[in-house]
mmCIF file of C-alpha atoms in Angstrom:
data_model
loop_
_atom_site.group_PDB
_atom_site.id
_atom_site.type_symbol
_atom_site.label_atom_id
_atom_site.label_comp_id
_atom_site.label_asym_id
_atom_site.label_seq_id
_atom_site.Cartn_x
_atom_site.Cartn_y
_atom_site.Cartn_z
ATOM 1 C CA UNK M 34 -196.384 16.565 40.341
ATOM 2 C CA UNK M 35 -196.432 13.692 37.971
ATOM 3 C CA UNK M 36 -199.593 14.109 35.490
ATOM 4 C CA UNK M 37 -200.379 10.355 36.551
ATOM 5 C CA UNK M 38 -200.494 10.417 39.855
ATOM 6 C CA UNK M 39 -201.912 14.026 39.676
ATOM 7 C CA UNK M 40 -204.788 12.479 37.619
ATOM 8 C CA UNK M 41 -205.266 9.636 39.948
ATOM 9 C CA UNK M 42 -205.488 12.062 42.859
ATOM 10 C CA UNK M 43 -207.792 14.137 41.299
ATOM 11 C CA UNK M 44 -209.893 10.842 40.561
ATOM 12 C CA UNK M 45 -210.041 9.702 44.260
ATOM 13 C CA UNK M 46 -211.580 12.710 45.153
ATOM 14 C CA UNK M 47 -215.066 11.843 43.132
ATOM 15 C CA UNK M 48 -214.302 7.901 44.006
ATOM 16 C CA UNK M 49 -214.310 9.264 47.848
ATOM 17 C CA UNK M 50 -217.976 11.561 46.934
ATOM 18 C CA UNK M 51 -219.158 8.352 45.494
ATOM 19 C CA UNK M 52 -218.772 6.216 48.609
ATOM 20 C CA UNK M 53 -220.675 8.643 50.461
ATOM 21 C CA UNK M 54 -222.960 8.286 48.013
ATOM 22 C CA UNK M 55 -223.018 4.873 48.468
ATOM 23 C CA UNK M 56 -223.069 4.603 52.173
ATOM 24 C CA UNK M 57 -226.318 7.127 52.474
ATOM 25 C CA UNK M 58 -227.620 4.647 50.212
ATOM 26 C CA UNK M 59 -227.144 1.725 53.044
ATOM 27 C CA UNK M 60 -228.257 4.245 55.381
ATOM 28 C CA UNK M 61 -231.419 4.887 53.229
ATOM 29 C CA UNK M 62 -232.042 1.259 52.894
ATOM 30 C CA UNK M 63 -231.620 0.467 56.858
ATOM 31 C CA UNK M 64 -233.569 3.445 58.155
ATOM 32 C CA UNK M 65 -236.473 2.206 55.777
ATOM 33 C CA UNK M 66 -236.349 -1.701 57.710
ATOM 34 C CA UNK M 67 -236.310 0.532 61.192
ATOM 35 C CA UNK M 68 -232.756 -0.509 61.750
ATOM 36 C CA UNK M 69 -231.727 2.851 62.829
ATOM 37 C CA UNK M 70 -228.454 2.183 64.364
ATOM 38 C CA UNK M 71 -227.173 0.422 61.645
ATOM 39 C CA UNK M 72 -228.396 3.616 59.344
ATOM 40 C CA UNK M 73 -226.434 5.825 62.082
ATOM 41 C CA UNK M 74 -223.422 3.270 61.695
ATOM 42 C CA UNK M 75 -223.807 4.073 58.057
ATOM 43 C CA UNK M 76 -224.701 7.534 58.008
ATOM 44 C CA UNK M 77 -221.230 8.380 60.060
ATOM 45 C CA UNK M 78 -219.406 6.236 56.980
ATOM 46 C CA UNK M 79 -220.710 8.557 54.494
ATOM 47 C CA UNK M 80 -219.554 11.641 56.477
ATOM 48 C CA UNK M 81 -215.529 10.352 56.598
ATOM 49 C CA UNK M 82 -216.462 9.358 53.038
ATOM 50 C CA UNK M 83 -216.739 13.020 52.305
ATOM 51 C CA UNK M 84 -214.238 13.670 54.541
ATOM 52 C CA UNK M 85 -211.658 11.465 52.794
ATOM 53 C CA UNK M 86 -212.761 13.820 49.810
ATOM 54 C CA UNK M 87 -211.937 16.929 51.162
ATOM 55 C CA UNK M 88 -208.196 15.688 52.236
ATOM 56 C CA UNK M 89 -207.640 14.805 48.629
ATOM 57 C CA UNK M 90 -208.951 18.114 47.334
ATOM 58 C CA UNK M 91 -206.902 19.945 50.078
ATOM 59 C CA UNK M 92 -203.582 17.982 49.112
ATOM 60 C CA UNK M 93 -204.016 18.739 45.514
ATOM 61 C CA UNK M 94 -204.567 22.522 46.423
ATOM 62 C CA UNK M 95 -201.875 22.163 48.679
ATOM 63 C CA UNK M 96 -199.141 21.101 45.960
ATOM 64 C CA UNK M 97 -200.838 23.736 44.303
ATOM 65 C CA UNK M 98 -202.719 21.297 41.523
ATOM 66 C CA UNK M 99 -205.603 21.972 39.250
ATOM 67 C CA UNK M 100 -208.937 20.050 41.396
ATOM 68 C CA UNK M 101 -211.533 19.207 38.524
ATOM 69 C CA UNK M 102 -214.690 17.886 40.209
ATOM 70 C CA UNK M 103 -216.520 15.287 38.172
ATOM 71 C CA UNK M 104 -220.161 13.958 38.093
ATOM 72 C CA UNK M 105 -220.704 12.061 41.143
ATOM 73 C CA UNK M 106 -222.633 8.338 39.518
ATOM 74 C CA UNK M 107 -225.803 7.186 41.453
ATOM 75 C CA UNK M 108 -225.743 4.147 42.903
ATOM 76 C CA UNK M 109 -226.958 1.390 41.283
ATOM 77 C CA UNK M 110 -227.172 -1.842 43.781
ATOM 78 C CA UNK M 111 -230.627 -3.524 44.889
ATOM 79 C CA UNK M 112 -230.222 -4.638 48.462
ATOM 80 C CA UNK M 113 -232.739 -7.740 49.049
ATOM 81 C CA UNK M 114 -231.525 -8.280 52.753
ATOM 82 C CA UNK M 115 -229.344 -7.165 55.118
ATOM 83 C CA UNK M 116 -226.641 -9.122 54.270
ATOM 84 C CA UNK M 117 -226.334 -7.867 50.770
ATOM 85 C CA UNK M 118 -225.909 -4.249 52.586
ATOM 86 C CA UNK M 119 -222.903 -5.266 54.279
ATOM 87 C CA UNK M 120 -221.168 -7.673 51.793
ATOM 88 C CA UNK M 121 -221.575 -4.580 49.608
ATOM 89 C CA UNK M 122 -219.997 -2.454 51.780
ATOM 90 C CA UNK M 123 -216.990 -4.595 52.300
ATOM 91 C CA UNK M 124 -216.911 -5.277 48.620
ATOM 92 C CA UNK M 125 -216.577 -1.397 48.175
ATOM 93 C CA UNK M 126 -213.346 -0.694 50.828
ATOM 94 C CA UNK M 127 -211.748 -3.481 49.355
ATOM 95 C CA UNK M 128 -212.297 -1.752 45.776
ATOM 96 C CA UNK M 129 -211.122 1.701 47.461
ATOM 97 C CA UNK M 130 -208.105 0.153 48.758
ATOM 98 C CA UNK M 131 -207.335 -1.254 45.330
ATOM 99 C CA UNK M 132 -207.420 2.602 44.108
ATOM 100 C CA UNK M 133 -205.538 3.772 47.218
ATOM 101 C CA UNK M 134 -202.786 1.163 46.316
ATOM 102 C CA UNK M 135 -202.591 2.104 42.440
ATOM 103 C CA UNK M 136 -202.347 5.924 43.290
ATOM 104 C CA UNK M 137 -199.286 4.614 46.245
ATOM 105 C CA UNK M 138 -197.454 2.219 43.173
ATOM 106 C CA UNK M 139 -198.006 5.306 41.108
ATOM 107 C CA UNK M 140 -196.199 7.665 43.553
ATOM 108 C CA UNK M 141 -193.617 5.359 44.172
ATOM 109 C CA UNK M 142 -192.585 5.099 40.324
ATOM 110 C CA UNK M 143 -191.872 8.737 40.186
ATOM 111 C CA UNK M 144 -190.252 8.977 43.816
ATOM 112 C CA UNK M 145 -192.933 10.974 44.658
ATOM 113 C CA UNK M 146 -192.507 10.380 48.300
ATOM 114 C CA UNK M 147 -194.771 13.697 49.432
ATOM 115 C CA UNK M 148 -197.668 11.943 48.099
ATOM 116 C CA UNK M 149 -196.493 8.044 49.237
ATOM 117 C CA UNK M 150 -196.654 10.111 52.680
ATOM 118 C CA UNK M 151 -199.819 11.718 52.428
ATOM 119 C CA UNK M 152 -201.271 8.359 51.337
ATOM 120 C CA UNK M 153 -199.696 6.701 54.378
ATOM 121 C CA UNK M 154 -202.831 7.673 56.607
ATOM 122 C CA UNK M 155 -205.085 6.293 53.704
ATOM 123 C CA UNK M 156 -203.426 2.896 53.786
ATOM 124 C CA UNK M 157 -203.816 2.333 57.250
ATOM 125 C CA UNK M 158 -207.213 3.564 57.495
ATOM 126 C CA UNK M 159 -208.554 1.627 54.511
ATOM 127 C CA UNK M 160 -206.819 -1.253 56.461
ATOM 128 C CA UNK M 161 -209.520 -0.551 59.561
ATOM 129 C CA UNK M 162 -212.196 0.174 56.846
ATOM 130 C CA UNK M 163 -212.459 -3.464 55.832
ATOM 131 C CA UNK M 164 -211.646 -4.462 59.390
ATOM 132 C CA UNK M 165 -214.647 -3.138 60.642
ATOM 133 C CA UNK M 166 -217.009 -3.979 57.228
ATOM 134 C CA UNK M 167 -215.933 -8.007 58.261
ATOM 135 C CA UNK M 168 -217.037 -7.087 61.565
ATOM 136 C CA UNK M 169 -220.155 -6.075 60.992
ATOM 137 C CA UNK M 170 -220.766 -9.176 58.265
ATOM 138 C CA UNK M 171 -219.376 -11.418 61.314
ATOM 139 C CA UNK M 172 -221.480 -10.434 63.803
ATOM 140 C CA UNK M 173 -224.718 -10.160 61.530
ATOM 141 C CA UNK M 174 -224.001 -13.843 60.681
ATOM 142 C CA UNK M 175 -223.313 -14.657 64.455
ATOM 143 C CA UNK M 176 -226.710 -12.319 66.034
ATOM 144 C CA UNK M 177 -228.510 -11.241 63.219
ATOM 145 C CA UNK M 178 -231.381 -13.850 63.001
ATOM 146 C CA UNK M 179 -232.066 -13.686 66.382
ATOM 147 C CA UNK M 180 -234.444 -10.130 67.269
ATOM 148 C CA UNK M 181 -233.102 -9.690 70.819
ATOM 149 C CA UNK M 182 -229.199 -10.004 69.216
ATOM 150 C CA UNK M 183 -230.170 -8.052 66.330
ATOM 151 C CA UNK M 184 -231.677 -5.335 68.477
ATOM 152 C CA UNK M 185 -228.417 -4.984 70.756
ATOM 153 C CA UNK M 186 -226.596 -5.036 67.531
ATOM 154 C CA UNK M 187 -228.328 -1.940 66.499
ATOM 155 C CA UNK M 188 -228.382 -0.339 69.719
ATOM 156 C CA UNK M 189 -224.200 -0.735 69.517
ATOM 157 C CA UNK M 190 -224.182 0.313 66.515
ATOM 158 C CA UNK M 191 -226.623 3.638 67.483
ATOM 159 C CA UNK M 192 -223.608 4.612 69.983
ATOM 160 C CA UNK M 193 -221.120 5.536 67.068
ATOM 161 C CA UNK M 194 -220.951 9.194 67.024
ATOM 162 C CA UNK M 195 -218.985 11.075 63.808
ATOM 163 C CA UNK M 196 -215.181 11.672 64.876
ATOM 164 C CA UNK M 197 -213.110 14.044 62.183
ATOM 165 C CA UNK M 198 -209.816 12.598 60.822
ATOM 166 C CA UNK M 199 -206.602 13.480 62.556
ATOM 167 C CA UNK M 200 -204.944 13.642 59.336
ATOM 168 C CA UNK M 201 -202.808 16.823 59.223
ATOM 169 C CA UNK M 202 -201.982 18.422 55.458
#
């Protein structure tokens, strides 16, 4: 494996610990307002957050590369409102996608078309990632002002339950 895109892969993995990190964090922040859906909602990110992880560590294993974990950083935002939570979070998959697509352009420089296939799943599901983080901001700006709206919101958002990813290694 290229010692770039090897890096890069190996640098994903503590990326993907650190948006777990960052997710409990929204979680943290929600369950303290009593918004405990949207802390469920978030709660669920930061286990495929983890998840996402693990799939990198496997692959690297897999291909039968070094894994060097790293110190995971804290994170450092201030939410005010609820609003800030979700721009936030939307900020941060569009970031992750932006790391998914360097590791891709990477792969693709080398002809490393094992990897550009393993990241395949990655690039489609950061592509739902900030579908659903607009969502959310969308129908916060639409409902969230109002208690009843903001109470079904939560409720809808208390339904999600945790489904593993279907990616295969």
């Amino acid at each position: 494996m290229d010692a770039k895109v090897h890096a890069l892969l190996n640098q994903q993995i503590n990326k993907e610990f650190y948006s777990a990190y960052l997710y409990l964090e929204f979680s943290n922040y929600f369950e303290d307002v009593g918004l405990d859906g949207f802390a469920n909602w978030y709660m669920i990110q930061a286990q495929e957050e983890r998840d996402h992880a693990m799939l990198f560590y496997t692959y690297l294993q897999n291909e039968s590369q070094k894994v060097t974990l790293e110190a995971i950083d804290k994170p450092d935002k201030v939410f005010n409102e609820h609003m800030d939570v979700l721009r936030a979070g939307l900020e941060h998959e569009e970031y992750v996608t932006s790391l998914i697509n360097d590791i891709y352009a990477a792969a693709y420089e080398v002809r490393d078309f094992r990897t550009m296939q393993f990241l395949d799943w990655f690039v489609k599901e950061q592509g739902e990632e900030e579908t659903n983080a607009h969502d959310l901001i969308t129908k916060m700006e639409l409902f969230g002002t109002d208690p009843k709206s903001l109470y079904m919101l939560n409720q809808e958002l208390a339904a999600r339950v945790y489904s593993a990813p279907s990616l295969v290694l």
